[in-house]
Short mmCIF file of C-alpha atoms and ligand atoms in Angstrom, two decimals:
data_model
loop_
_atom_site.label_atom_id
_atom_site.label_comp_id
_atom_site.label_asym_id
_atom_site.label_seq_id
_atom_site.Cartn_x
_atom_site.Cartn_y
_atom_site.Cartn_z
CA UNK A 1 -60.41 50.99 47.10
CA UNK A 2 -59.90 53.68 49.88
CA UNK A 3 -56.05 53.99 50.79
CA UNK A 4 -54.41 55.85 53.43
CA UNK A 5 -55.42 59.28 52.29
CA UNK A 6 -59.11 58.19 52.16
CA UNK A 7 -59.28 56.44 55.22
CA UNK A 8 -57.36 59.32 57.09
CA UNK A 9 -59.96 61.72 55.53
CA UNK A 10 -62.83 59.73 56.73
CA UNK A 11 -60.96 59.55 60.10
CA UNK A 12 -60.52 63.35 60.26
CA UNK A 13 -64.13 63.94 59.29
CA UNK A 14 -65.61 61.54 61.79
CA UNK A 15 -63.57 62.21 64.80
CA UNK A 16 -65.26 65.48 65.84
CA UNK A 17 -68.84 64.13 65.42
CA UNK A 18 -68.29 60.79 67.20
CA UNK A 19 -65.79 61.61 70.03
CA UNK A 20 -67.57 61.89 73.52
CA UNK A 21 -70.91 60.48 71.73
CA UNK A 22 -72.40 57.37 73.06
CA UNK A 23 -73.97 54.66 70.81
CA UNK A 24 -77.74 54.47 71.70
CA UNK A 25 -78.79 52.00 69.03
CA UNK A 26 -76.89 49.80 66.57
CA UNK A 27 -78.35 47.90 63.52
CA UNK A 28 -76.31 45.47 61.49
CA UNK A 29 -78.03 44.48 58.68
CA UNK A 30 -75.53 42.37 56.82
CA UNK A 31 -74.01 39.16 58.55
CA UNK A 32 -70.69 39.44 56.22
CA UNK A 33 -69.84 42.56 57.93
CA UNK A 34 -69.23 40.91 61.15
CA UNK A 35 -68.89 37.26 60.63
CA UNK A 36 -68.15 34.98 62.13
CA UNK A 37 -69.95 36.71 64.82
CA UNK A 38 -73.76 37.17 64.81
CA UNK A 39 -75.02 40.59 63.96
CA UNK A 40 -77.26 41.02 66.81
CA UNK A 41 -74.45 39.96 69.15
CA UNK A 42 -72.12 42.56 67.81
CA UNK A 43 -74.69 45.34 67.78
CA UNK A 44 -75.57 44.42 71.51
CA UNK A 45 -71.93 44.71 72.35
CA UNK A 46 -71.57 48.25 70.87
CA UNK A 47 -74.66 49.74 72.53
CA UNK A 48 -73.83 51.99 75.28
CA UNK A 49 -70.37 52.36 74.44
CA UNK A 50 -68.94 55.92 74.50
CA UNK A 51 -66.23 57.19 71.90
CA UNK A 52 -62.80 58.08 73.18
CA UNK A 53 -61.20 58.67 70.02
CA UNK A 54 -61.23 58.03 66.40
CA UNK A 55 -57.91 56.72 65.04
CA UNK A 56 -56.40 55.23 61.90
CA UNK A 57 -53.75 52.52 61.34
CA UNK A 58 -52.89 51.66 57.79
CA UNK A 59 -56.42 51.40 56.03
CA UNK A 60 -58.18 50.64 59.43
CA UNK A 61 -60.46 53.09 61.06
CA UNK A 62 -60.03 52.69 64.95
CA UNK A 63 -62.87 53.72 66.93
CA UNK A 64 -61.58 53.72 70.57
CA UNK A 65 -64.37 53.56 73.46
CA UNK A 66 -64.03 54.79 77.17
CA UNK A 67 -64.17 51.04 77.97
CA UNK A 68 -60.88 50.77 76.10
CA UNK A 69 -62.54 48.26 73.72
CA UNK A 70 -62.26 48.95 69.94
CA UNK A 71 -64.22 48.91 67.01
CA UNK A 72 -62.05 48.39 64.10
CA UNK A 73 -63.64 49.06 60.58
CA UNK A 74 -61.99 48.12 57.17
CA UNK A 75 -63.65 49.71 54.12
CA UNK A 76 -62.04 47.25 51.70
CA UNK A 77 -63.35 47.93 48.13
CA UNK A 78 -66.30 50.01 48.40
CA UNK A 79 -67.36 50.57 51.99
CA UNK A 80 -68.02 54.24 53.25
CA UNK A 81 -69.16 55.85 56.27
CA UNK A 82 -71.68 58.91 56.34
CA UNK A 83 -72.81 60.94 59.33
CA UNK A 84 -76.27 62.40 58.85
CA UNK A 85 -78.85 64.34 60.93
CA UNK A 86 -82.59 63.53 60.30
CA UNK A 87 -84.34 60.38 58.40
CA UNK A 88 -82.27 58.15 56.45
CA UNK A 89 -83.17 57.80 52.70
CA UNK A 90 -83.68 54.31 51.43
CA UNK A 91 -80.61 52.76 50.43
CA UNK A 92 -80.18 49.09 49.51
CA UNK A 93 -76.53 49.04 50.10
CA UNK A 94 -76.78 50.21 53.84
CA UNK A 95 -75.08 47.55 55.96
CA UNK A 96 -75.15 49.25 59.44
CA UNK A 97 -76.66 52.15 61.25
CA UNK A 98 -75.51 53.67 64.59
CA UNK A 99 -77.57 56.11 66.51
CA UNK A 100 -75.60 58.62 68.35
CA UNK A 101 -76.75 60.12 71.79
CA UNK A 102 -77.28 63.32 70.04
CA UNK A 103 -79.68 61.99 67.72
CA UNK A 104 -77.49 61.72 64.51
CA UNK A 105 -76.55 58.56 62.65
CA UNK A 106 -73.47 57.13 61.28
CA UNK A 107 -74.33 54.79 58.58
CA UNK A 108 -72.18 52.26 56.82
CA UNK A 109 -72.85 51.44 53.03
CA UNK A 110 -70.93 48.84 50.98
CA UNK A 111 -71.84 47.72 47.51
CA UNK A 112 -69.46 45.01 47.15
CA UNK A 113 -69.70 43.74 50.74
CA UNK A 114 -66.09 43.14 51.55
CA UNK A 115 -65.85 45.54 54.29
CA UNK A 116 -65.54 44.44 57.95
CA UNK A 117 -66.41 45.45 61.37
CA UNK A 118 -64.43 43.91 64.32
CA UNK A 119 -65.03 44.50 68.07
CA UNK A 120 -61.79 43.86 69.93
CA UNK A 121 -60.83 43.62 73.55
CA UNK A 122 -58.26 46.21 74.96
CA UNK A 123 -55.64 43.57 74.98
CA UNK A 124 -56.42 42.10 71.37
CA UNK A 125 -55.91 45.61 69.54
CA UNK A 126 -52.29 45.82 69.31
CA UNK A 127 -51.41 42.26 68.42
CA UNK A 128 -54.24 42.21 65.97
CA UNK A 129 -52.85 45.28 63.94
CA UNK A 130 -49.11 44.84 64.49
CA UNK A 131 -49.47 41.35 62.68
CA UNK A 132 -51.34 42.85 59.85
CA UNK A 133 -49.79 46.47 59.26
CA UNK A 134 -46.24 47.66 58.95
CA UNK A 135 -44.67 50.93 59.38
CA UNK A 136 -46.97 54.22 59.31
CA UNK A 137 -45.40 56.23 56.22
CA UNK A 138 -46.25 59.57 57.68
CA UNK A 139 -45.09 58.86 61.00
CA UNK A 140 -42.14 60.88 62.30
CA UNK A 141 -40.39 57.66 63.15
CA UNK A 142 -40.46 56.44 59.45
CA UNK A 143 -37.17 57.23 57.97
CA UNK A 144 -35.47 56.42 54.48
CA UNK A 145 -33.08 54.08 56.64
CA UNK A 146 -36.33 52.37 57.95
CA UNK A 147 -37.61 51.93 54.55
CA UNK A 148 -34.44 50.50 53.48
CA UNK A 149 -34.51 47.80 56.48
CA UNK A 150 -37.95 46.98 55.36
CA UNK A 151 -36.90 46.48 51.66
CA UNK A 152 -33.61 44.78 52.42
CA UNK A 153 -33.27 41.22 50.76
CA UNK A 154 -36.60 41.37 49.04
CA UNK A 155 -36.39 40.34 45.49
CA UNK A 156 -40.09 41.16 44.73
CA UNK A 157 -40.68 44.17 42.49
CA UNK A 158 -40.76 47.45 44.53
CA UNK A 159 -44.50 47.86 43.61
CA UNK A 160 -45.26 44.35 45.17
CA UNK A 161 -43.28 45.33 48.32
CA UNK A 162 -44.99 48.64 48.66
CA UNK A 163 -48.43 47.02 48.17
CA UNK A 164 -47.74 44.47 51.02
CA UNK A 165 -49.60 46.12 54.15
CA UNK A 166 -46.76 44.48 56.34
CA UNK A 167 -44.08 46.59 54.59
CA UNK A 168 -45.86 49.91 54.81
CA UNK A 169 -49.40 50.58 56.23
CA UNK A 170 -51.97 52.01 53.69
CA UNK A 171 -50.60 52.13 50.62
CA UNK A 172 -52.53 50.69 47.60
CA UNK A 173 -52.55 50.68 43.93
CA UNK A 174 -53.02 54.31 43.29
CA UNK A 175 -50.54 55.84 45.90
CA UNK A 176 -47.83 53.21 45.08
CA UNK A 177 -47.95 54.21 41.45
CA UNK A 178 -47.81 57.76 42.13
CA UNK A 179 -45.01 57.40 44.45
CA UNK A 180 -42.96 55.56 41.93
CA UNK A 181 -43.43 58.26 39.45
CA UNK A 182 -42.26 60.98 41.99
CA UNK A 183 -39.40 58.68 43.00
CA UNK A 184 -38.42 57.92 39.14
CA UNK A 185 -38.30 54.36 40.04
CA UNK A 186 -39.67 51.54 37.60
CA UNK A 187 -42.32 49.46 39.31
CA UNK A 188 -40.67 46.32 38.49
CA UNK A 189 -37.38 47.32 40.06
CA UNK A 190 -36.62 44.45 42.53
CA UNK A 191 -36.77 45.87 45.98
CA UNK A 192 -33.56 45.03 47.36
CA UNK A 193 -31.52 46.68 44.52
CA UNK A 194 -32.93 50.21 45.31
CA UNK A 195 -29.75 52.15 46.42
CA UNK A 196 -29.38 54.79 49.41
CA UNK A 197 -30.13 57.88 47.23
CA UNK A 198 -32.89 56.21 45.60
CA UNK A 199 -34.18 55.23 48.94
CA UNK A 200 -34.20 58.93 50.01
CA UNK A 201 -35.98 59.95 46.85
CA UNK A 202 -38.63 57.04 47.32
CA UNK A 203 -39.14 57.95 51.10
CA UNK A 204 -39.67 61.41 50.17
CA UNK A 205 -41.90 60.55 47.21
CA UNK A 206 -44.18 58.18 49.45
CA UNK A 207 -45.04 60.99 51.79
CA UNK A 208 -45.45 63.51 49.02
CA UNK A 209 -47.88 61.41 47.40
CA UNK A 210 -49.57 60.46 50.30
CA UNK A 211 -49.88 64.20 51.44
CA UNK A 212 -51.12 65.27 48.23
CA UNK A 213 -53.93 62.64 48.54
CA UNK A 214 -54.75 64.02 51.97
CA UNK A 215 -54.72 67.59 51.07
CA UNK A 216 -57.41 66.78 48.33
CA UNK A 217 -59.45 64.73 50.65
CA UNK A 218 -58.58 61.56 48.82
CA UNK A 219 -59.72 60.43 45.21
CA UNK A 220 -63.25 59.50 44.28
CA UNK A 221 -63.13 57.21 41.46
CA UNK A 222 -66.25 55.50 41.93
CA UNK A 223 -67.65 54.63 45.50
CA UNK A 224 -65.33 56.67 47.84
CA UNK A 225 -67.11 59.44 49.47
CA UNK A 226 -66.63 61.77 52.67
CA UNK A 227 -68.86 61.11 55.64
CA UNK A 228 -70.89 64.27 54.48
CA UNK A 229 -71.24 62.57 50.91
CA UNK A 230 -68.80 64.90 49.33
CA UNK A 231 -66.25 63.66 46.92
CA UNK A 232 -62.51 63.68 47.14
CA UNK A 233 -60.48 65.56 44.21
CA UNK A 234 -57.09 63.80 44.22
CA UNK A 235 -58.28 61.89 40.88
CA UNK A 236 -57.96 65.29 39.04
CA UNK A 237 -54.16 65.61 40.13
CA UNK A 238 -52.87 61.86 39.52
CA UNK A 239 -49.57 61.91 37.62
CA UNK A 240 -49.73 58.36 36.23
CA UNK A 241 -52.50 56.51 37.77
CA UNK A 242 -55.20 55.78 35.02
CA UNK A 243 -53.40 58.16 32.64
CA UNK A 244 -52.32 55.56 29.98
CA UNK A 245 -51.09 57.41 26.68
CA UNK A 246 -51.35 60.92 28.40
CA UNK A 247 -48.24 63.06 28.36
CA UNK A 248 -45.77 62.74 31.42
CA UNK A 249 -45.87 66.02 33.45
CA UNK A 250 -42.25 65.91 33.69
CA UNK A 251 -40.94 64.87 30.29
CA UNK A 252 -43.93 64.51 27.77
CA UNK A 253 -43.55 60.92 27.08
CA UNK A 254 -46.80 59.01 26.99
CA UNK A 255 -47.60 57.09 30.32
CA UNK A 256 -47.59 53.34 29.73
CA UNK A 257 -49.53 50.74 31.37
CA UNK A 258 -48.47 47.43 32.47
CA UNK A 259 -49.19 44.55 35.13
CA UNK A 260 -47.22 44.22 38.37
CA UNK A 261 -48.26 41.87 41.07
CA UNK A 262 -51.49 41.32 39.08
CA UNK A 263 -52.51 45.00 39.35
CA UNK A 264 -52.69 47.47 36.45
CA UNK A 265 -49.75 49.57 36.91
CA UNK A 266 -49.07 53.12 35.22
CA UNK A 267 -45.45 54.56 34.88
CA UNK A 268 -43.51 56.93 32.54
CA UNK A 269 -41.08 54.73 30.47
CA UNK A 270 -38.66 57.59 30.30
CA UNK A 271 -38.74 58.98 33.95
CA UNK A 272 -39.08 55.58 35.14
CA UNK A 273 -36.53 53.80 33.00
CA UNK A 274 -36.43 49.89 33.37
CA UNK A 275 -32.94 49.35 34.49
CA UNK A 276 -31.15 48.10 37.99
CA UNK A 277 -29.01 50.58 39.76
CA UNK A 278 -25.28 50.23 39.60
CA UNK A 279 -25.28 48.34 42.74
CA UNK A 280 -28.02 45.91 41.61
CA UNK A 281 -28.09 42.42 40.52
CA UNK A 282 -27.78 39.89 43.14
CA UNK A 283 -26.42 36.57 41.73
CA UNK A 284 -28.83 34.26 43.40
CA UNK A 285 -32.10 36.05 42.70
CA UNK A 286 -34.21 33.97 40.46
CA UNK A 287 -37.52 33.49 42.01
CA UNK A 288 -39.41 36.49 40.56
CA UNK A 289 -40.28 35.85 36.92
CA UNK A 290 -41.22 39.81 36.93
CA UNK A 291 -37.61 41.04 37.40
CA UNK A 292 -35.95 43.09 34.36
CA UNK A 293 -33.85 40.92 32.31
CA UNK A 294 -30.08 40.39 33.10
CA UNK A 295 -28.83 41.67 29.89
CA UNK A 296 -30.84 44.85 30.03
CA UNK A 297 -29.62 45.33 33.73
CA UNK A 298 -26.22 44.84 32.83
CA UNK A 299 -26.16 47.06 29.98
CA UNK A 300 -26.88 50.15 32.09
CA UNK A 301 -23.97 49.41 34.41
ZN1 ZN T 401 -41.59 61.39 32.30
#
């Protein structure tokens, strides 16, 4: 699934070709893309709109129009956007086509069909996004202290807390595993037990993992492509994700795989040892069955 670095790469590539262009024709072939609305009605709303900016929030691509209305695109599992000139090759997975006033096309392809397009009125945009996505991890306002506030009182494993889009916007399975490796934190650590030095490490690690992904135009495992059809290359640089049994870059220990929050999770059992911090272990915590055992945590104090 595309995460922040992939969506940011798509945004950065689409912005120069879309900004200032008008939508002269719109075809939506798949009702699932815009449900509960009618494809023809949504297409009719979009025709004539002129693009003012292409932005991103979390994993959403935000196409802002001069009218101040917005087209909000979420790629979900397998959605991708392409920009092309000339005739379109046959593609059974193409779900929508936007013709621009310079004659080029932006097409949307989606094999699994979980992606969504939603047209929002100006006053609907912020309420819609702020109820679904939390802090932007690359924003200058995002600090280690803010991260600590987001994690305070949360007994969930740190991995689950970071996957929650309302905690931080845009992290998914890949970059959470990569960030936790960089921060040397076990994915099952209860979020609320992470102390201040660890928070600073985690904050730096989250940014470094995401910036590494953006620098390599994201990771192409299967469906993700750039708008010109190219692949990202971050998948060649993963530290832990998908590397079960391979040696850790830092210490040589074979990378282990487990499941956290229902997701395949990779980590280094040595660098990311499973232990509470010295300040850990709130007495009342009992809700999460994924917590490390009490005896192991105490043995490390
Ligand atoms: Zn290691």
